Short mmCIF file of N, CA and C in Angstrom, two decimals:
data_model
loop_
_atom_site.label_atom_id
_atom_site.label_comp_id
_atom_site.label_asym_id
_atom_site.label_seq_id
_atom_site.Cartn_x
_atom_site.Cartn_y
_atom_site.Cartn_z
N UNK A 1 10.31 -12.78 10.65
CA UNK A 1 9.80 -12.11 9.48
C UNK A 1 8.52 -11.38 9.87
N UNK A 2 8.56 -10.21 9.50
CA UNK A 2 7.57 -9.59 9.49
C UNK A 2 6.08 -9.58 8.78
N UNK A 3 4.47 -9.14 9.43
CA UNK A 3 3.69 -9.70 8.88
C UNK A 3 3.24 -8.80 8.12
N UNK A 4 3.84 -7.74 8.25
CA UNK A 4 3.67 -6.34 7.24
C UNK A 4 4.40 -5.72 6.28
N UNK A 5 3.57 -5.42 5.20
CA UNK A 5 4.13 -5.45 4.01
C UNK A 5 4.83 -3.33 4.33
N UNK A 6 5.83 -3.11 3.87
CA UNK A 6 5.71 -1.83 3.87
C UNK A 6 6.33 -1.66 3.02
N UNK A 7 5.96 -0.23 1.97
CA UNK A 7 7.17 0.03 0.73
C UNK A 7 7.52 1.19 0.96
N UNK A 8 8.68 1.41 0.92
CA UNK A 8 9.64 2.66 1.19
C UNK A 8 9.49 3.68 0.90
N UNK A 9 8.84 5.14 1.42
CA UNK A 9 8.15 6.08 1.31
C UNK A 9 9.02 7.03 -0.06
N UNK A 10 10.40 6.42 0.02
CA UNK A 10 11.16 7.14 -1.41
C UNK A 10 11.01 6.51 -2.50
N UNK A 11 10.26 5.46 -2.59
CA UNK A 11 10.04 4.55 -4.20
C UNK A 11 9.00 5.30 -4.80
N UNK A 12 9.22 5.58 -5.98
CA UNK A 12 8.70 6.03 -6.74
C UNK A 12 7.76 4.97 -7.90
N UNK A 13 6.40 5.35 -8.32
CA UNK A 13 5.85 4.81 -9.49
C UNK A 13 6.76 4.17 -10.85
N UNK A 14 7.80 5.41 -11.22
CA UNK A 14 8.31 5.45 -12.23
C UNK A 14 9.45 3.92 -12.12
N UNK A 15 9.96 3.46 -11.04
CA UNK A 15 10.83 2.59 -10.31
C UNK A 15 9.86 1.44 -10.45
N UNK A 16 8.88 1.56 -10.33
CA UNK A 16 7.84 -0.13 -10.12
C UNK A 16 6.92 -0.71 -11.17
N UNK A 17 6.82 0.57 -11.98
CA UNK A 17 5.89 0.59 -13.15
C UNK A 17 6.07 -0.95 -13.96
N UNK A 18 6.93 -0.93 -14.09
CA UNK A 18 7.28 -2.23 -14.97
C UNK A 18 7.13 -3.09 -14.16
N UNK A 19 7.49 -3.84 -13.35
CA UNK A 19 7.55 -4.85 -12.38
C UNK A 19 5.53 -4.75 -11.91
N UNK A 20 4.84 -3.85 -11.70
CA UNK A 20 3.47 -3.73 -11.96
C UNK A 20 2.69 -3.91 -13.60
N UNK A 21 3.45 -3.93 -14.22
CA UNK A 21 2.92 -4.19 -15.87
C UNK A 21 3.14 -5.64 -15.61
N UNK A 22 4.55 -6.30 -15.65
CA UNK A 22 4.78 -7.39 -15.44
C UNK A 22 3.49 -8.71 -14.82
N UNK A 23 3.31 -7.97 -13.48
CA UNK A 23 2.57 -8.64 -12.55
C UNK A 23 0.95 -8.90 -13.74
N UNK A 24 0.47 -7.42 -14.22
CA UNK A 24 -0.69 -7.18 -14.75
C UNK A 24 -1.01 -8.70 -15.56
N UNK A 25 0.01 -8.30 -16.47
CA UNK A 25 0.54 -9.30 -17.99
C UNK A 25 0.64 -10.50 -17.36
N UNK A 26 0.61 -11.42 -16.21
CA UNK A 26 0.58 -12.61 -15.40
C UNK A 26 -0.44 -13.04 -15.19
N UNK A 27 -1.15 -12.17 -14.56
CA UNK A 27 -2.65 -11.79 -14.36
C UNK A 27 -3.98 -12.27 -15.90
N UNK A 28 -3.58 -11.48 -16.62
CA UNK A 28 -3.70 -11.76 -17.63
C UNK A 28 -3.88 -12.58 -18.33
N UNK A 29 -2.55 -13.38 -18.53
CA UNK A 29 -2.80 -14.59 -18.96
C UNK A 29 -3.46 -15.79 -18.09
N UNK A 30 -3.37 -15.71 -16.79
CA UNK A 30 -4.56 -16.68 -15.62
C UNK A 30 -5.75 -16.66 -16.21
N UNK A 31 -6.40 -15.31 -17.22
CA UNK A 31 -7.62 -15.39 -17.07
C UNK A 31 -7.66 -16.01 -18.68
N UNK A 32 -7.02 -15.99 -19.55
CA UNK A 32 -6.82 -16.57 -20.81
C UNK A 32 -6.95 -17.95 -20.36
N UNK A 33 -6.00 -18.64 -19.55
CA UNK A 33 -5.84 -19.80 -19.16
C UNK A 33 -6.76 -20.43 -18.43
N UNK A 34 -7.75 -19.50 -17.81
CA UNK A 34 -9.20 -19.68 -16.96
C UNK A 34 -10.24 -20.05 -18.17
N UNK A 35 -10.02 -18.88 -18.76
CA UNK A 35 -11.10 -19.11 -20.09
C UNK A 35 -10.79 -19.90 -21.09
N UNK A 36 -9.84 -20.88 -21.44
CA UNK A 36 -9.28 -21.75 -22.39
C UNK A 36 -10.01 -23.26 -21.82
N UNK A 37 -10.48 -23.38 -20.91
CA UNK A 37 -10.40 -24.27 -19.90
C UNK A 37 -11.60 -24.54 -19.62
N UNK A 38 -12.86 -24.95 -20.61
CA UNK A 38 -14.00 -25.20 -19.40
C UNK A 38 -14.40 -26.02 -18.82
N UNK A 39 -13.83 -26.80 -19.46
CA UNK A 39 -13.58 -28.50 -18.40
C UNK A 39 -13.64 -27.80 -16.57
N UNK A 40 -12.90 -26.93 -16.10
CA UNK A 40 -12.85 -26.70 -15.49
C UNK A 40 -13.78 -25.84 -14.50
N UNK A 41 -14.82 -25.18 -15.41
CA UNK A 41 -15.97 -24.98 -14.76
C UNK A 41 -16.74 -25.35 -14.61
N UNK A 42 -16.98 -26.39 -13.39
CA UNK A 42 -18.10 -27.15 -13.12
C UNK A 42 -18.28 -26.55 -11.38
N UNK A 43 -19.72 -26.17 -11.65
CA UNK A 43 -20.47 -25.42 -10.82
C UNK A 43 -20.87 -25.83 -9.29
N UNK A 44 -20.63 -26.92 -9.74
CA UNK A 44 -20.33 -28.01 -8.23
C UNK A 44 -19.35 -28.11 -7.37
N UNK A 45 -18.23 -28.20 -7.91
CA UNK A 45 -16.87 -28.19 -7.63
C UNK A 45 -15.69 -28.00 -8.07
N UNK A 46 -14.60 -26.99 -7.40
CA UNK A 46 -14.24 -26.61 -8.51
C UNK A 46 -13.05 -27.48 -8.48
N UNK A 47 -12.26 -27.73 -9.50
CA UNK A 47 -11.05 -28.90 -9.69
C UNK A 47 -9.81 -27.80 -9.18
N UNK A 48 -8.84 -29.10 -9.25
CA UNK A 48 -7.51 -27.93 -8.12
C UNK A 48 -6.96 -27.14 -9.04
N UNK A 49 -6.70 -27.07 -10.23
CA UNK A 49 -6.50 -26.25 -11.45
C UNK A 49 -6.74 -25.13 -11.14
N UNK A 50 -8.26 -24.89 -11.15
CA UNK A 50 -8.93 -23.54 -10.77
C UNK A 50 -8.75 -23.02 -9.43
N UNK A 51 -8.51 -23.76 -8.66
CA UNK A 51 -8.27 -23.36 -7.20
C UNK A 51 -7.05 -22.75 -7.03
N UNK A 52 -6.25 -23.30 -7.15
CA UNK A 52 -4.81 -22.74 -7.69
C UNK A 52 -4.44 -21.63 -8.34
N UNK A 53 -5.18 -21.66 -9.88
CA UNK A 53 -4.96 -20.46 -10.30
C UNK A 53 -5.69 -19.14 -9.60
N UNK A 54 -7.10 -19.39 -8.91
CA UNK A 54 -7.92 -18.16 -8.37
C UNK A 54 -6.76 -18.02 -6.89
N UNK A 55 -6.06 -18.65 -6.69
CA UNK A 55 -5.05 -18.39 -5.44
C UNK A 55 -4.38 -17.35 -5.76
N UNK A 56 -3.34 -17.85 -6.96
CA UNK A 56 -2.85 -17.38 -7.64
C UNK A 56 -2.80 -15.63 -7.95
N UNK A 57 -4.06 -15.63 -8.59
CA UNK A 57 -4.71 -14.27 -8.95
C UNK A 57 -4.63 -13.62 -7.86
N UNK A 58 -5.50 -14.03 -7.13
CA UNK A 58 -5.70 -13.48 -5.51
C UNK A 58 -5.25 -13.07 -4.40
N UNK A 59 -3.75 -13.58 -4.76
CA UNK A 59 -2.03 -12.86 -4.17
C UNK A 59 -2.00 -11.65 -4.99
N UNK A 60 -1.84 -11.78 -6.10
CA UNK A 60 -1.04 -10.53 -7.30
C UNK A 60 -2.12 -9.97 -6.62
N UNK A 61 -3.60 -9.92 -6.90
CA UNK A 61 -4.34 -8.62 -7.18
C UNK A 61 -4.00 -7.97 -5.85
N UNK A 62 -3.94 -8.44 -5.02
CA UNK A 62 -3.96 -8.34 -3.43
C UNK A 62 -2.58 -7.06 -3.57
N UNK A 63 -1.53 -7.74 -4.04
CA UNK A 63 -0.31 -7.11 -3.70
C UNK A 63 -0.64 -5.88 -4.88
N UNK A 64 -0.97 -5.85 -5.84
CA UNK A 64 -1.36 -4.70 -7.15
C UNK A 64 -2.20 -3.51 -6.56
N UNK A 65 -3.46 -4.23 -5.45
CA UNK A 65 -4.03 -3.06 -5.13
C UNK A 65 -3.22 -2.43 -3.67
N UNK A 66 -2.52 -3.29 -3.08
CA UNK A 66 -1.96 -2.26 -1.99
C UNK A 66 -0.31 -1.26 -2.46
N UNK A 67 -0.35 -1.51 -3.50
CA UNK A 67 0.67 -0.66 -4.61
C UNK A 67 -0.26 0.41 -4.90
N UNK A 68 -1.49 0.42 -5.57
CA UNK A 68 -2.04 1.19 -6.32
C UNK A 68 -2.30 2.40 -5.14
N UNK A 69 -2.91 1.80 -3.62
CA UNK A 69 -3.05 2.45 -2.77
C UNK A 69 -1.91 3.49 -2.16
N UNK A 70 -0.68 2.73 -2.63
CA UNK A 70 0.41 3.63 -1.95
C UNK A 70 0.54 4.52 -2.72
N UNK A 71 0.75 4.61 -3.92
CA UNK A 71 0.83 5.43 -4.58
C UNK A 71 -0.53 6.49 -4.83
N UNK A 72 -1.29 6.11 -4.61
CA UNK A 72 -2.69 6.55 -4.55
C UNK A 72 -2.88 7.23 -6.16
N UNK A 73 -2.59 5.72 -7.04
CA UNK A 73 -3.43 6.02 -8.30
C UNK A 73 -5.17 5.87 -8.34
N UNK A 74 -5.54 7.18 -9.75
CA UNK A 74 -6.83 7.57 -9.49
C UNK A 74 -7.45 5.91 -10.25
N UNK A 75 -8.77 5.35 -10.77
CA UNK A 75 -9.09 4.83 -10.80
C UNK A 75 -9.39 4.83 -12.52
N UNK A 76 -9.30 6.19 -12.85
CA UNK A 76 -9.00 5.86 -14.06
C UNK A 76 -7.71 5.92 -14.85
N UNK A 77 -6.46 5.47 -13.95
CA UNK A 77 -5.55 5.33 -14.77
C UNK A 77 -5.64 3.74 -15.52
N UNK A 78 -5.00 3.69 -16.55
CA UNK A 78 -4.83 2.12 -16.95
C UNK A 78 -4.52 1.51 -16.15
N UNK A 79 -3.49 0.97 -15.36
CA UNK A 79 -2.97 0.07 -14.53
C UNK A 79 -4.34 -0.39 -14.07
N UNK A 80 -5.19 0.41 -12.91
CA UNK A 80 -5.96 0.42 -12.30
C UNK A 80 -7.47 -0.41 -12.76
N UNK A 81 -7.45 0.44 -14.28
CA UNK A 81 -8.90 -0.28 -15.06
C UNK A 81 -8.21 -1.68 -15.60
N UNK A 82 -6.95 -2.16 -15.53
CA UNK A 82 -6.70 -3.01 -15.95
C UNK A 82 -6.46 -4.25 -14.47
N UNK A 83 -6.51 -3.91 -13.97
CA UNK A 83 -6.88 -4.65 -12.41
C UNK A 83 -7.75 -4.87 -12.05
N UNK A 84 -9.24 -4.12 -12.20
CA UNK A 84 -10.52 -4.11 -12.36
C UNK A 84 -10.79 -5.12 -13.08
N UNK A 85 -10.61 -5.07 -13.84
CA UNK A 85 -11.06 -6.03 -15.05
C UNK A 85 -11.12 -7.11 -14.74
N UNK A 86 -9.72 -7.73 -13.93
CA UNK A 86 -9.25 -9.12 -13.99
C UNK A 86 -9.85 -9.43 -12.70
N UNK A 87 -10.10 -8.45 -11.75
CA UNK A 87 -10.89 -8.83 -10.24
C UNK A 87 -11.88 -9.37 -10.36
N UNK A 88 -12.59 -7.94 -11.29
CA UNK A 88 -14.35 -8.28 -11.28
C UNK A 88 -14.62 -9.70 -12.86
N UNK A 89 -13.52 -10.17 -13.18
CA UNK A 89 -13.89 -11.56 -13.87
C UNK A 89 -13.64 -12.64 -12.73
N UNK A 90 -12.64 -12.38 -11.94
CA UNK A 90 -12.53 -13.65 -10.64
C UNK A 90 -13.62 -13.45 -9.77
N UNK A 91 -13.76 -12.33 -9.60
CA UNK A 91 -15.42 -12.07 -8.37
C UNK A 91 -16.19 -13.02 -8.65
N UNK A 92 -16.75 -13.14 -10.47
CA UNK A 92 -18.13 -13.51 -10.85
C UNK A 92 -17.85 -15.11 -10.51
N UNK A 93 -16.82 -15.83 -10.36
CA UNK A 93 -16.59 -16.81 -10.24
C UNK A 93 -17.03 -17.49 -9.04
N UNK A 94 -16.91 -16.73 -8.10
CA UNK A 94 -17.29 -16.52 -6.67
C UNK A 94 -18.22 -16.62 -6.33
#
């Protein structure tokens, strides 16, 4: 298996869009489920809950922004400000 991701120079946005909404809307709810939760923020250490889910996040966004790159959406499309969003709330966590 290969350690490189590559997407097929004929796929189109219009082909992934959904399956990228999908991912978003996953995303999404991690951070609902982050913020439902503050048992779980303790500043000391974090419990495996949170570890898990910031894993979690941290695949999708990973795989969302090397999509966004292929396609080379601008930064203010939605998709994009909506990926932002959910990064720079896992960053502050950090």
């Amino acid at each position: 298996m290969s350690d490189q991701n590559t997407i097929p120079d004929d796929l189109t946005l219009e082909q992934v869009i959904g399956g990228i909404e999908k991912f978003i809307v996953t995303i999404e709810e991690e951070v609902e489920i982050h913020y439902s939760h503050p048992e779980w923020m303790d500043l000391d250490k974090r419990c495996r809950e949170e570890e898990n889910l910031i894993t979690r996040v941290g695949l999708i966004i990973t795989m969302l922004e090397e999509t966004i790159n292929h396609f080379n959406l601008p930064t203010e499309h939605p998709l994009c400000q909506k990926i932002t969003a959910v990064k720079n709330y896992f960053d502050k966590l950090n």
